[in-house]
Coordinates of C-alpha atoms in Angstrom, one line a residue:
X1 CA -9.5 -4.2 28.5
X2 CA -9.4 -7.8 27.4
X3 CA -6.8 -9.8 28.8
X4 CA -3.3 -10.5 26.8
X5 CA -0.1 -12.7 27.3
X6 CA 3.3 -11.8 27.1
X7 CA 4.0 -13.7 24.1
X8 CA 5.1 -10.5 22.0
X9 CA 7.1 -7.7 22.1
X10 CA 4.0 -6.0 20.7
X11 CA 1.9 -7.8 24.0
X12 CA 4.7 -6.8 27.0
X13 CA 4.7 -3.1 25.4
X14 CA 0.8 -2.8 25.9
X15 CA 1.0 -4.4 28.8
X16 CA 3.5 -1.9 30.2
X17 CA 1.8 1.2 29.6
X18 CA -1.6 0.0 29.9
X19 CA -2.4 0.5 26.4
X20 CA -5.5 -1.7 24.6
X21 CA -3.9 -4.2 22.5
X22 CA -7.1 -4.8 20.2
X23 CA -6.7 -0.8 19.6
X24 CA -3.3 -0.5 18.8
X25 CA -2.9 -3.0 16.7
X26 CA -6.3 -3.2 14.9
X27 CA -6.2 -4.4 11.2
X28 CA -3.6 -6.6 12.3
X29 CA -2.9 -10.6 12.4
X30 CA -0.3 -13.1 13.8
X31 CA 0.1 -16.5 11.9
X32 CA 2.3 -19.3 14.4
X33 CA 1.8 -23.7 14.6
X34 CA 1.3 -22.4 18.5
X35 CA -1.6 -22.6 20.8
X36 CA -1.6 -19.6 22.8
X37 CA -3.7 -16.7 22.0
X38 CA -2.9 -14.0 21.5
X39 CA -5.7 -11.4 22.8
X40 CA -9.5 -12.3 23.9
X41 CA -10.2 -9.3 21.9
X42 CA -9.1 -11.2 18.7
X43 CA -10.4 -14.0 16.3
X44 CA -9.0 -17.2 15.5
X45 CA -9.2 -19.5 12.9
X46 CA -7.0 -22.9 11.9
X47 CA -5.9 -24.2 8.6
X48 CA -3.8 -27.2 8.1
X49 CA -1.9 -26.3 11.2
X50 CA -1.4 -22.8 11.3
X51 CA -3.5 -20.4 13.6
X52 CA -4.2 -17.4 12.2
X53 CA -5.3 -14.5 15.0
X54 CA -6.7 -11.2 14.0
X55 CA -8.7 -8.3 14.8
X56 CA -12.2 -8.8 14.3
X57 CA -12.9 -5.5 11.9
X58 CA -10.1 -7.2 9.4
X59 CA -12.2 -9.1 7.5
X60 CA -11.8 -12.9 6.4
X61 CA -13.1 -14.9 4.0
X62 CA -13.0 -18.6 4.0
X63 CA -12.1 -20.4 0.6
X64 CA -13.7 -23.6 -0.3
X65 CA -12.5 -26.0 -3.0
X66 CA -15.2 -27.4 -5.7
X67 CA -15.5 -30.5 -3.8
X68 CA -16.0 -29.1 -0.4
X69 CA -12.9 -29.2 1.3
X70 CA -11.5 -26.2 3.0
X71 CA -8.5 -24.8 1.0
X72 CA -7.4 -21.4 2.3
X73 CA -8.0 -17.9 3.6
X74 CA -8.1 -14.2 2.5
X75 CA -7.8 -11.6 5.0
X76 CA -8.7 -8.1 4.4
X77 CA -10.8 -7.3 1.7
X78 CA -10.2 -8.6 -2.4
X79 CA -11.8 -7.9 -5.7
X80 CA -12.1 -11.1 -7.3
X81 CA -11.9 -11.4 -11.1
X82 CA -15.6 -10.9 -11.1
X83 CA -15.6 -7.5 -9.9
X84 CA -16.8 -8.3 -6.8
X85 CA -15.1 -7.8 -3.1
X86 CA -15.1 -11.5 -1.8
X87 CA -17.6 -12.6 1.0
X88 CA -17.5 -14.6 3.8
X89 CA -17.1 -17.8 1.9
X90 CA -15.8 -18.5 -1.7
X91 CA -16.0 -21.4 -3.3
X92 CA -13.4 -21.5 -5.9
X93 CA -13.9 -23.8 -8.6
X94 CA -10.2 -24.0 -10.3
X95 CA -9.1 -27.7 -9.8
X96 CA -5.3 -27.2 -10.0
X97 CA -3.0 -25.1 -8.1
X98 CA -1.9 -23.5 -11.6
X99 CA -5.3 -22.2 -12.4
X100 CA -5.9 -21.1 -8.5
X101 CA -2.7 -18.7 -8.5
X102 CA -4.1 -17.5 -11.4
X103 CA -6.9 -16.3 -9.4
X104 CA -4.6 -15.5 -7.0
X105 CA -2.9 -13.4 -9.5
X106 CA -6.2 -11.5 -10.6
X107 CA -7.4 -10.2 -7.3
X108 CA -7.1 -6.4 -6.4
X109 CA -7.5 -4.5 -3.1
X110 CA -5.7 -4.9 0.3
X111 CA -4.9 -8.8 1.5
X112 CA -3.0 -11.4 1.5
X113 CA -4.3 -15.3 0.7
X114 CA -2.8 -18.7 2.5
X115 CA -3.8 -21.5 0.5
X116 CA -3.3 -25.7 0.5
X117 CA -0.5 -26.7 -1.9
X118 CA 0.9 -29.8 -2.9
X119 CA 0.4 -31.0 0.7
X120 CA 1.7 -27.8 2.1
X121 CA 0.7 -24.4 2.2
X122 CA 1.8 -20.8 0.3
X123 CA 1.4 -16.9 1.6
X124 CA 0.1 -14.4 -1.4
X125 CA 0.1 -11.0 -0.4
X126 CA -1.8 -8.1 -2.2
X127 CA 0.3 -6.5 -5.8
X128 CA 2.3 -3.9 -4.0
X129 CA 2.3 -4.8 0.0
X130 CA -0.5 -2.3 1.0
X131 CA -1.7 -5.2 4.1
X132 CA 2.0 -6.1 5.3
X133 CA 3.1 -9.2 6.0
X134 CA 6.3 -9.9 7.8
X135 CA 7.9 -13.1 8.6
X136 CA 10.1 -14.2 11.4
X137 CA 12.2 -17.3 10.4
X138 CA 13.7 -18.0 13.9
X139 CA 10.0 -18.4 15.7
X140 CA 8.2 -19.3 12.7
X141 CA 6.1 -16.6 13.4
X142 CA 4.0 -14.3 10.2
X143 CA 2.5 -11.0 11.0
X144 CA 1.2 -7.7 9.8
X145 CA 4.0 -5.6 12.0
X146 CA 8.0 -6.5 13.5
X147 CA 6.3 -6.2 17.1
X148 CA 4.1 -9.0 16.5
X149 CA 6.9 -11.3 14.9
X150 CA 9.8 -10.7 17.6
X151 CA 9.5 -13.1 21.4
X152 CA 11.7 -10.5 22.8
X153 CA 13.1 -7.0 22.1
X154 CA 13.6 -5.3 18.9
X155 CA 17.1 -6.4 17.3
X156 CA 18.0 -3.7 14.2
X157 CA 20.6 -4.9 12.0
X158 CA 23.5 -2.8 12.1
X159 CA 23.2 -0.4 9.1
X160 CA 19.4 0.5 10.2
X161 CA 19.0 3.3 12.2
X162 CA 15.1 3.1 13.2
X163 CA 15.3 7.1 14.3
X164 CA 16.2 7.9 10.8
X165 CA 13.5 5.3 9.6
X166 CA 11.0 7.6 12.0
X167 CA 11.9 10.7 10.2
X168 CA 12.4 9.3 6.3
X169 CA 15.8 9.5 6.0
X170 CA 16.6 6.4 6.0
X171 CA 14.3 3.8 4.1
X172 CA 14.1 0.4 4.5
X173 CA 13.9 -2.0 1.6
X174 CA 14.2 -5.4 -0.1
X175 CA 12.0 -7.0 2.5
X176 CA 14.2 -5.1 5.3
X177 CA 12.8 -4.0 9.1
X178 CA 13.5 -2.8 11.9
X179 CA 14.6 -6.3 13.5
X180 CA 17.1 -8.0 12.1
X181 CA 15.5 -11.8 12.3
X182 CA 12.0 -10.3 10.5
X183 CA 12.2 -10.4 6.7
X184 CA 9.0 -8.2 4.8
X185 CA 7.5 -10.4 2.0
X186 CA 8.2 -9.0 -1.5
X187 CA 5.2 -8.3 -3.6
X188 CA 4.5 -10.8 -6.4
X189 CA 6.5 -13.4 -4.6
X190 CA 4.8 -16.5 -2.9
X191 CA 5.6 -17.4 0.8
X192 CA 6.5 -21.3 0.9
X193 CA 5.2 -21.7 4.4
X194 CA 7.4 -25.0 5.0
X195 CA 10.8 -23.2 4.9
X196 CA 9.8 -19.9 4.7
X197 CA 11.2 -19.6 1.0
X198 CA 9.9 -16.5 -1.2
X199 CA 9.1 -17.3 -5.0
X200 CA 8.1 -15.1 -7.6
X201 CA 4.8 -15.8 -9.3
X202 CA 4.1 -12.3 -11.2
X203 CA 4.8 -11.2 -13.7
X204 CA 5.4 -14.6 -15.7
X205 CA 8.1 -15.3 -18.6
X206 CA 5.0 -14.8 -21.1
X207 CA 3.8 -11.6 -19.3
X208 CA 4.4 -8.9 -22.2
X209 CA 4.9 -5.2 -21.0
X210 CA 6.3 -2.8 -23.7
X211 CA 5.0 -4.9 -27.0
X212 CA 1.8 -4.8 -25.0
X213 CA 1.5 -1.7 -26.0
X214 CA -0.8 -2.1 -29.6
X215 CA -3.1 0.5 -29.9
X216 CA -3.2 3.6 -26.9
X217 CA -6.8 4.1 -26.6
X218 CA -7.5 0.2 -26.5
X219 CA -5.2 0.5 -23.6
X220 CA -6.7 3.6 -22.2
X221 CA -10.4 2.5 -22.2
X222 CA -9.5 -1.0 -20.8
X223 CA -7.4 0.3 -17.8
X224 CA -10.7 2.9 -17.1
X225 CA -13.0 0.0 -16.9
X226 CA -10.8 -1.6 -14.5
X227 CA -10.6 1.2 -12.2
X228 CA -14.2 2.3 -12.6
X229 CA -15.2 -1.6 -11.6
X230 CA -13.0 -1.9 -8.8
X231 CA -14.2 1.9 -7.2
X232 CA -17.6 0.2 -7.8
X233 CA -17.1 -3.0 -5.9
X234 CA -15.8 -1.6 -3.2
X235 CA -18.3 1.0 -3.2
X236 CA -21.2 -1.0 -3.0
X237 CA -19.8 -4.0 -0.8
X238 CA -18.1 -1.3 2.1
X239 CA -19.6 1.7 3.6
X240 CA -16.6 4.3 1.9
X241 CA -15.0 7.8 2.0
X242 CA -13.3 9.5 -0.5
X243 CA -10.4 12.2 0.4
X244 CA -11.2 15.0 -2.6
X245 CA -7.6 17.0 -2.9
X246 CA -6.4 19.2 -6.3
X247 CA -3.8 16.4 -6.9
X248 CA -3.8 14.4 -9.7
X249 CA -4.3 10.8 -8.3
X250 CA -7.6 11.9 -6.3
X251 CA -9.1 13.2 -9.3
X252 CA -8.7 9.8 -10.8
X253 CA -10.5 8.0 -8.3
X254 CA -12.8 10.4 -8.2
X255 CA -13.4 10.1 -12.3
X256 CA -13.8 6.9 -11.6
X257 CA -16.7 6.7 -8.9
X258 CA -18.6 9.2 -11.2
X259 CA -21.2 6.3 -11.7
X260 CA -21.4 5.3 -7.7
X261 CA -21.1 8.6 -6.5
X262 CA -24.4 9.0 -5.0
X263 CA -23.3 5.6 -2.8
X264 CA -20.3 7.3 -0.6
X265 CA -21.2 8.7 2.6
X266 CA -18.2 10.9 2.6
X267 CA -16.0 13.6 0.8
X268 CA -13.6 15.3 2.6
X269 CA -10.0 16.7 2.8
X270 CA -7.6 18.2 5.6
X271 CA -6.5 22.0 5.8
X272 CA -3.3 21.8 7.8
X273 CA -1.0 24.6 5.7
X274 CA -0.5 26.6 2.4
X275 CA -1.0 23.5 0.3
X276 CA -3.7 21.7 1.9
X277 CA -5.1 25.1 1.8
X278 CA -5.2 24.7 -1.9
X279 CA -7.0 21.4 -1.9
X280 CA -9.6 22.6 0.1
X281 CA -10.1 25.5 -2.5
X282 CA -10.4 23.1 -5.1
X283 CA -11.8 20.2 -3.2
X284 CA -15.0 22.4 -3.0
X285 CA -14.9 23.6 -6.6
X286 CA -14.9 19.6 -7.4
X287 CA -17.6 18.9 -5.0
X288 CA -19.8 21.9 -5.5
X289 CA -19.3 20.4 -9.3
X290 CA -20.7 17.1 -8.7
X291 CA -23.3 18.3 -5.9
X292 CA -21.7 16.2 -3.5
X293 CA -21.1 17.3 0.5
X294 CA -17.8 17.9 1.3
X295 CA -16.0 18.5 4.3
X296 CA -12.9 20.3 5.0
X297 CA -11.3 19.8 8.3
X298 CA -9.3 22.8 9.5
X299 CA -6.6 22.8 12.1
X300 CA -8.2 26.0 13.5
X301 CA -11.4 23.8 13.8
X302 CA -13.3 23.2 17.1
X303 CA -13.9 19.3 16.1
X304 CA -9.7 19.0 15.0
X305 CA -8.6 20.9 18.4
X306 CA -10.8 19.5 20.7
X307 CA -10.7 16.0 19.6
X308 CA -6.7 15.3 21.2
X309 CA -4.6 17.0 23.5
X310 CA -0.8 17.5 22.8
X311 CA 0.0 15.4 25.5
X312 CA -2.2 12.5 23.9
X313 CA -0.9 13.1 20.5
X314 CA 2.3 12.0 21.6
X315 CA 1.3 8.9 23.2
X316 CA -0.3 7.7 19.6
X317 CA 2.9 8.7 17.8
X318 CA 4.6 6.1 20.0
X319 CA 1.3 3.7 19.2
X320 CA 1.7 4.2 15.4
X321 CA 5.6 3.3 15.9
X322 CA 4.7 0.0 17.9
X323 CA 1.8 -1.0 15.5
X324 CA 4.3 -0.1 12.4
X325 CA 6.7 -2.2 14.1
X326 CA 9.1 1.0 13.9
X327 CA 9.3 1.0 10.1
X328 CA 7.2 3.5 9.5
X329 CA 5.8 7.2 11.8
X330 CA 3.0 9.2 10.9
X331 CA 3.2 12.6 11.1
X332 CA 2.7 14.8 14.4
X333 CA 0.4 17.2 12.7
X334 CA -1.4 14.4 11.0
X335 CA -2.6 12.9 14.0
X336 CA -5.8 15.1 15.2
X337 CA -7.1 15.0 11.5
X338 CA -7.1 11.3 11.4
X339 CA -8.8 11.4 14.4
X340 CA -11.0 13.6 13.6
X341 CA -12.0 12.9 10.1
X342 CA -15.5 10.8 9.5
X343 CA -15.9 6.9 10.6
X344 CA -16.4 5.0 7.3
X345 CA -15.5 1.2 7.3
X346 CA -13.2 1.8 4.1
X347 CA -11.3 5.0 3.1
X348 CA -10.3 5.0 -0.9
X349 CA -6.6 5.9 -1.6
X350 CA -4.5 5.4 -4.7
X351 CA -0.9 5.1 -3.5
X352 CA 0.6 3.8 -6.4
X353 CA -1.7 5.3 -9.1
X354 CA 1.3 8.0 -9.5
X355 CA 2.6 5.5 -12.1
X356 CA -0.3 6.6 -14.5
X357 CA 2.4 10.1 -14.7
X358 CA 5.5 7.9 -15.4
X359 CA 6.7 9.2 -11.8
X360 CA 9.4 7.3 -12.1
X361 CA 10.8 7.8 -15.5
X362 CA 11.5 11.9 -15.8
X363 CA 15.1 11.2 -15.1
X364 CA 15.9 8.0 -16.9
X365 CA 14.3 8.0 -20.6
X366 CA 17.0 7.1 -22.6
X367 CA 19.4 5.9 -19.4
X368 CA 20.9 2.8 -20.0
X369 CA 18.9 0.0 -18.0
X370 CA 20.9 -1.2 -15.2
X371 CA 21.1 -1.0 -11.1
X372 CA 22.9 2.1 -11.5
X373 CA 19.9 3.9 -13.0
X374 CA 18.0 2.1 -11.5
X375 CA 18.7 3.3 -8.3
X376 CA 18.2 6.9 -9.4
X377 CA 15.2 6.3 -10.1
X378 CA 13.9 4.3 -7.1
X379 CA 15.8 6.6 -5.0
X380 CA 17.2 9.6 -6.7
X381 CA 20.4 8.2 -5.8
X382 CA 23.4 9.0 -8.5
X383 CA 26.8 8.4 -8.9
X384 CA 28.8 11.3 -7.1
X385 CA 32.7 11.6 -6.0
X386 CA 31.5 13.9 -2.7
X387 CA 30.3 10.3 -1.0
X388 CA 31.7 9.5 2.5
X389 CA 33.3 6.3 3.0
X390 CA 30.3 5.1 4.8
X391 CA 27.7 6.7 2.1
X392 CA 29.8 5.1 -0.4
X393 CA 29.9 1.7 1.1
X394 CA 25.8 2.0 1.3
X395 CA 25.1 3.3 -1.6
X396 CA 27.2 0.1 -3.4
X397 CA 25.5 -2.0 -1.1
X398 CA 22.1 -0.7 -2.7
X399 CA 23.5 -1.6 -6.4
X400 CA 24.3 -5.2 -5.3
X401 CA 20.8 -5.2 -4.3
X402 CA 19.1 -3.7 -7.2
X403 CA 20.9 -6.1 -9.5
X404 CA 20.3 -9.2 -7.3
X405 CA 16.7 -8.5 -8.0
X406 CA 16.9 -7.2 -11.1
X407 CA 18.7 -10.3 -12.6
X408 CA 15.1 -12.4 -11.2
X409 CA 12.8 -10.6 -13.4
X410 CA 11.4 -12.1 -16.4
X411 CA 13.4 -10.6 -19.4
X412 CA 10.0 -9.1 -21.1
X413 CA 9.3 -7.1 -18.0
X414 CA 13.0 -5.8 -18.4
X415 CA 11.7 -2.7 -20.6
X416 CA 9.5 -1.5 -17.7
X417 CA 12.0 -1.9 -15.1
X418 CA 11.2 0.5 -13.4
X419 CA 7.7 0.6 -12.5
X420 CA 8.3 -2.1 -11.7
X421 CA 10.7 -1.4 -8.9
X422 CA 8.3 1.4 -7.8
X423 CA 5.9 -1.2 -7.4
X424 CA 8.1 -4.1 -5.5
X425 CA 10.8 -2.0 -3.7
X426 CA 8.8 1.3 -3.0
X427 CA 5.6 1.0 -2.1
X428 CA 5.9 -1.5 0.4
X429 CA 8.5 0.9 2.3
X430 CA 7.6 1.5 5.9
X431 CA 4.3 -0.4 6.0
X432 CA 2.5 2.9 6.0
X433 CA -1.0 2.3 5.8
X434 CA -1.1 -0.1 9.4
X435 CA -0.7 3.4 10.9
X436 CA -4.2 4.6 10.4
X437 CA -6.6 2.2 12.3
X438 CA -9.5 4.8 12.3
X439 CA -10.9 3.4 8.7
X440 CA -9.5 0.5 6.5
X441 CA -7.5 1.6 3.7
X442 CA -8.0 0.2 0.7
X443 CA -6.5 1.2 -2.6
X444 CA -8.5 0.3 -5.6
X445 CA -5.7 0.5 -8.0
X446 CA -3.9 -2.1 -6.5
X447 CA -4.4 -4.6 -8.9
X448 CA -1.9 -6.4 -10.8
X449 CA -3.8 -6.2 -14.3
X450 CA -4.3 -2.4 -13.8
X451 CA 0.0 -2.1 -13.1
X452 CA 0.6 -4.1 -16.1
X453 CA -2.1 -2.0 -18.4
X454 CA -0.4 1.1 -17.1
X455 CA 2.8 0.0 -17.4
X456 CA 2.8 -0.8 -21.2
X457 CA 1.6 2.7 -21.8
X458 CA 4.9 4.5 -23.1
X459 CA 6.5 6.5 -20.5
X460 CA 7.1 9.7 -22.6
X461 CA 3.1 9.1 -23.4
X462 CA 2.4 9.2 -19.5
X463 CA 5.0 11.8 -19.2
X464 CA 2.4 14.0 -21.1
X465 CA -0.4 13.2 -18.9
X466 CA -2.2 11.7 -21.4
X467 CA -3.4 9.1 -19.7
X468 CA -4.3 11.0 -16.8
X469 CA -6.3 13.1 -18.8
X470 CA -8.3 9.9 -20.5
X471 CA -9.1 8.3 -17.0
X472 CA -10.4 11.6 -15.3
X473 CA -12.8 12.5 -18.1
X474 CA -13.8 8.7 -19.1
X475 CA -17.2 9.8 -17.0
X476 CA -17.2 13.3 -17.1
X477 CA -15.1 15.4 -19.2
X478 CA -16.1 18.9 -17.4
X479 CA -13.4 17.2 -14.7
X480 CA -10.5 18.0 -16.3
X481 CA -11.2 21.4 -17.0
X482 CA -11.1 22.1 -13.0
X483 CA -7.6 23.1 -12.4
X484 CA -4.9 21.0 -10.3
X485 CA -3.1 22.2 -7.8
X486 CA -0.3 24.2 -9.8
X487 CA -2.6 25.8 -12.0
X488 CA -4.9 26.6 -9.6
X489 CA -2.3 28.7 -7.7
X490 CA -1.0 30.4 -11.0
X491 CA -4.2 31.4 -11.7
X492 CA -5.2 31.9 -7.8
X493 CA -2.3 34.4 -7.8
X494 CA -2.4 36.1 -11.1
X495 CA -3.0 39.8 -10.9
X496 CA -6.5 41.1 -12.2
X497 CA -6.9 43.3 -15.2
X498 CA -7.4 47.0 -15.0

């Protein structure tokens, strides 16, 4: 076991019950101006007087200004504007700092960037949060999780209630954790790393959202390309696996690597009840389609029973809460198929790609557009007289929070408000994603031009499934005659003839 300090809560805790630290916290970094390392097991680097450690299997690319000089970082792994994930070096030739956060601005996958500035330096994370980043102003500490921001023990602000956080009944947002002192950084907002400032750089006053909207199938075929390029990228530049399930959203990825599909080494899904059941069922129709393997991991299955004990699945559930930094639990049942499913170095996802069905409109077409709706739509929180006095006094806390942020959008991104609250307030919730460290998640729909494509599509047109439909057949229109997961059952369960 390589040997760590006590710096960290995240250290001490390891340290205490003799847990690896490189393990528990892989995927992870710590940014500080302090010398100490943090683990043998991890890497280090040094730009402009920040050290940034991390685990080795996050990877880093340097970036290089025309003239030679080193400018910045990227960990995790981006798609630059090219279409290609970024490599060990990139040497970006944009001169000024307006023309670099426009790269900035055009990269997709799962990162974040720290870049020179005007003499000092700036923090970009990825379009929705997908690699967190957390920031403690009191140690001047960044990280990917609360454990590895806090010196000493976790410090929840009053109204949090990190049991409830475990369990999703409680979730924590507008840059809220579990401590107190450590602040999560908002999507589409810049870090000032000299006073630890947040500034939002997308979308722009000249970004245009509704009136974008010019002709639907321009739209349509320019939001496939994107998705089909960034599936590609990642495809050929990571060795990837691709969950197959009758949902929606995995059908669109998987429409999308229809060109590269001979290129992933894995297809697979997880049978745990009656609805993964389903998935299964139609995962195989899909892949049986396509002539692809597939696997379905069973809970009855040999390689899913043997792989963890009971006992052992509760000491990762306690891991997942450290490396989460308590915002965020994985499920119980969840945690033999995770181990159990195949080693890939990237697995494709689409959290956020709901937005192509409007997800967040059904309730609120023709709602007027303020924090009150607005909050029933992020939350499915309304306006009721049964409140308690303590329900009440959150829920009005909540408003004064939605209309604090709302007021700091551009007015032309006012008409999709919200997506894009779903995209700044929601997804980041509960850092999710740092509680798989089997494979790398990567989501290759988050991409700020593919959320602003989507988003000018008319919600009552996505509320059709229009644009589902377009993207899942844009390579193979056989795909959308398999049926989804509702239809499948109706038809699974209707009675035969005679």
């Amino acid at each position: 076991m390589a040997v760590i300090t006590k710096d960290t809560l995240a250290e001490r805790r390891c340290e205490a019950e003799s847990w690896d630290f490189g393990q528990v916290f892989k995927f992870q970094f710590r940014m500080s101006q302090s010398k100490t390392s943090l683990s043998s097991a991890w890497s280090s680097s040094q730009l402009n007087g920040w050290v940034i450690e991390h685990c080795p299997a996050l990877p880093i690319s340097r970036i290089i200004s025309s003239s030679g000089e080193p400018i910045g970082l990227m960990l995790g792994i981006a798609i630059s504007p090219e279409g290609q994930c970024l490599g060990k070096e990139v040497i970006l030739n944009r001169d000024s700092e307006s023309e670099r956060e426009r790269w900035v601005e055009d990269l997709a996958g799962r990162f974040f960037v720290v870049v020179k500035h005007s003499g000092g330096m700036r923090l970009y994370g990825d379009p929705s949060g997908n690699l967190s980043v957390v920031f403690n102003k009191e140690n001047n500490a960044l990280a990917s999780s609360v454990a590895l921001a806090v010196d000493d023990e976790l410090d929840p602000a009053e109204n949090v209630d990190i049991e409830k956080v475990a369990t999703r009944k409680q979730f924590l947002l507008f840059g809220d954790t579990s401590d107190q002192r450590v602040t999560r950084l908002m999507p589409n907002h810049y870090l000032d790393l000299s006073n630890f400032s947040q500034h939002r750089f997308w979308p722009r006053d000249d970004t245009p959202f509704a009136e974008l909207e010019t002709d639907q199938d321009i739209l349509f075929a320019q939001i496939s390309s994107r998705m089909s390029r960034n599936v590609a990228a990642l495809i050929s530049a990571y060795e990837c696996a691709l969950p197959i399930t009758a949902g929606r959203d995995s059908r669109i990825i998987l429409g999308s690597a229809i060109p590269v599909l001979n290129k992933i080494k894995s297809f697979y899904c997880y049978h745990l009840n009656w609805a993964t059941k389903i998935d299964a069922e139609v995962g195989q129709i899909l892949a049986e389609h396509l002539s692809v393997p597939f696997l379905v991991l069973s809970r009855r299955a040999s390689r899913v029973q043997k792989v963890m004990t009971k006992k052992e699945i509760m000491v990762e559930l306690e891991r997942t809460r450290l490396r989460t930094g308590w915002c965020s639990a994985l499920r119980a049942d969840w945690v033999r198929f995770v181990a159990a499913s195949p080693r890939v170095q990237v697995v494709l996802r689409g959290t956020g790609i709901e937005m192509t069905r409007a997800n967040k409109w059904r309730h609120v077409i023709g709602k007027p557009t303020n924090a009150m709706t607005g909050v029933g739509a992020l939350l499915g929180q309304w306006q009721r007289a049964d409140r308690t006095k303590d329900e009440t006094v959150e829920y009005e806390r909540q408003l004064d929070r939605y209309q604090n942020w709302m007021d700091k959008l551009p007015e032309k991104a006012l008409p999709r408000l919200y997506d894009i609250a779903h995209l700044e307030l929601w997804l980041p919730v509960g850092a999710a994603p740092l509680a798989y460290i089997g494979d790398f998640i990567v989501n290759p729909f988050n991409d700020r031009r593919l959320f602003h494509l989507v988003s000018a599509v008319s919600p009552r047109v996505r509320l059709t499934n229009a644009l589902v439909k377009n993207l899942v057949a844009a390579h193979d229109t056989s795909l959308s005659a398999i049926p989804y997961h509702k239809e499948y059952v109706k038809n699974r369960n209707r009675p035969k003839a005679g």
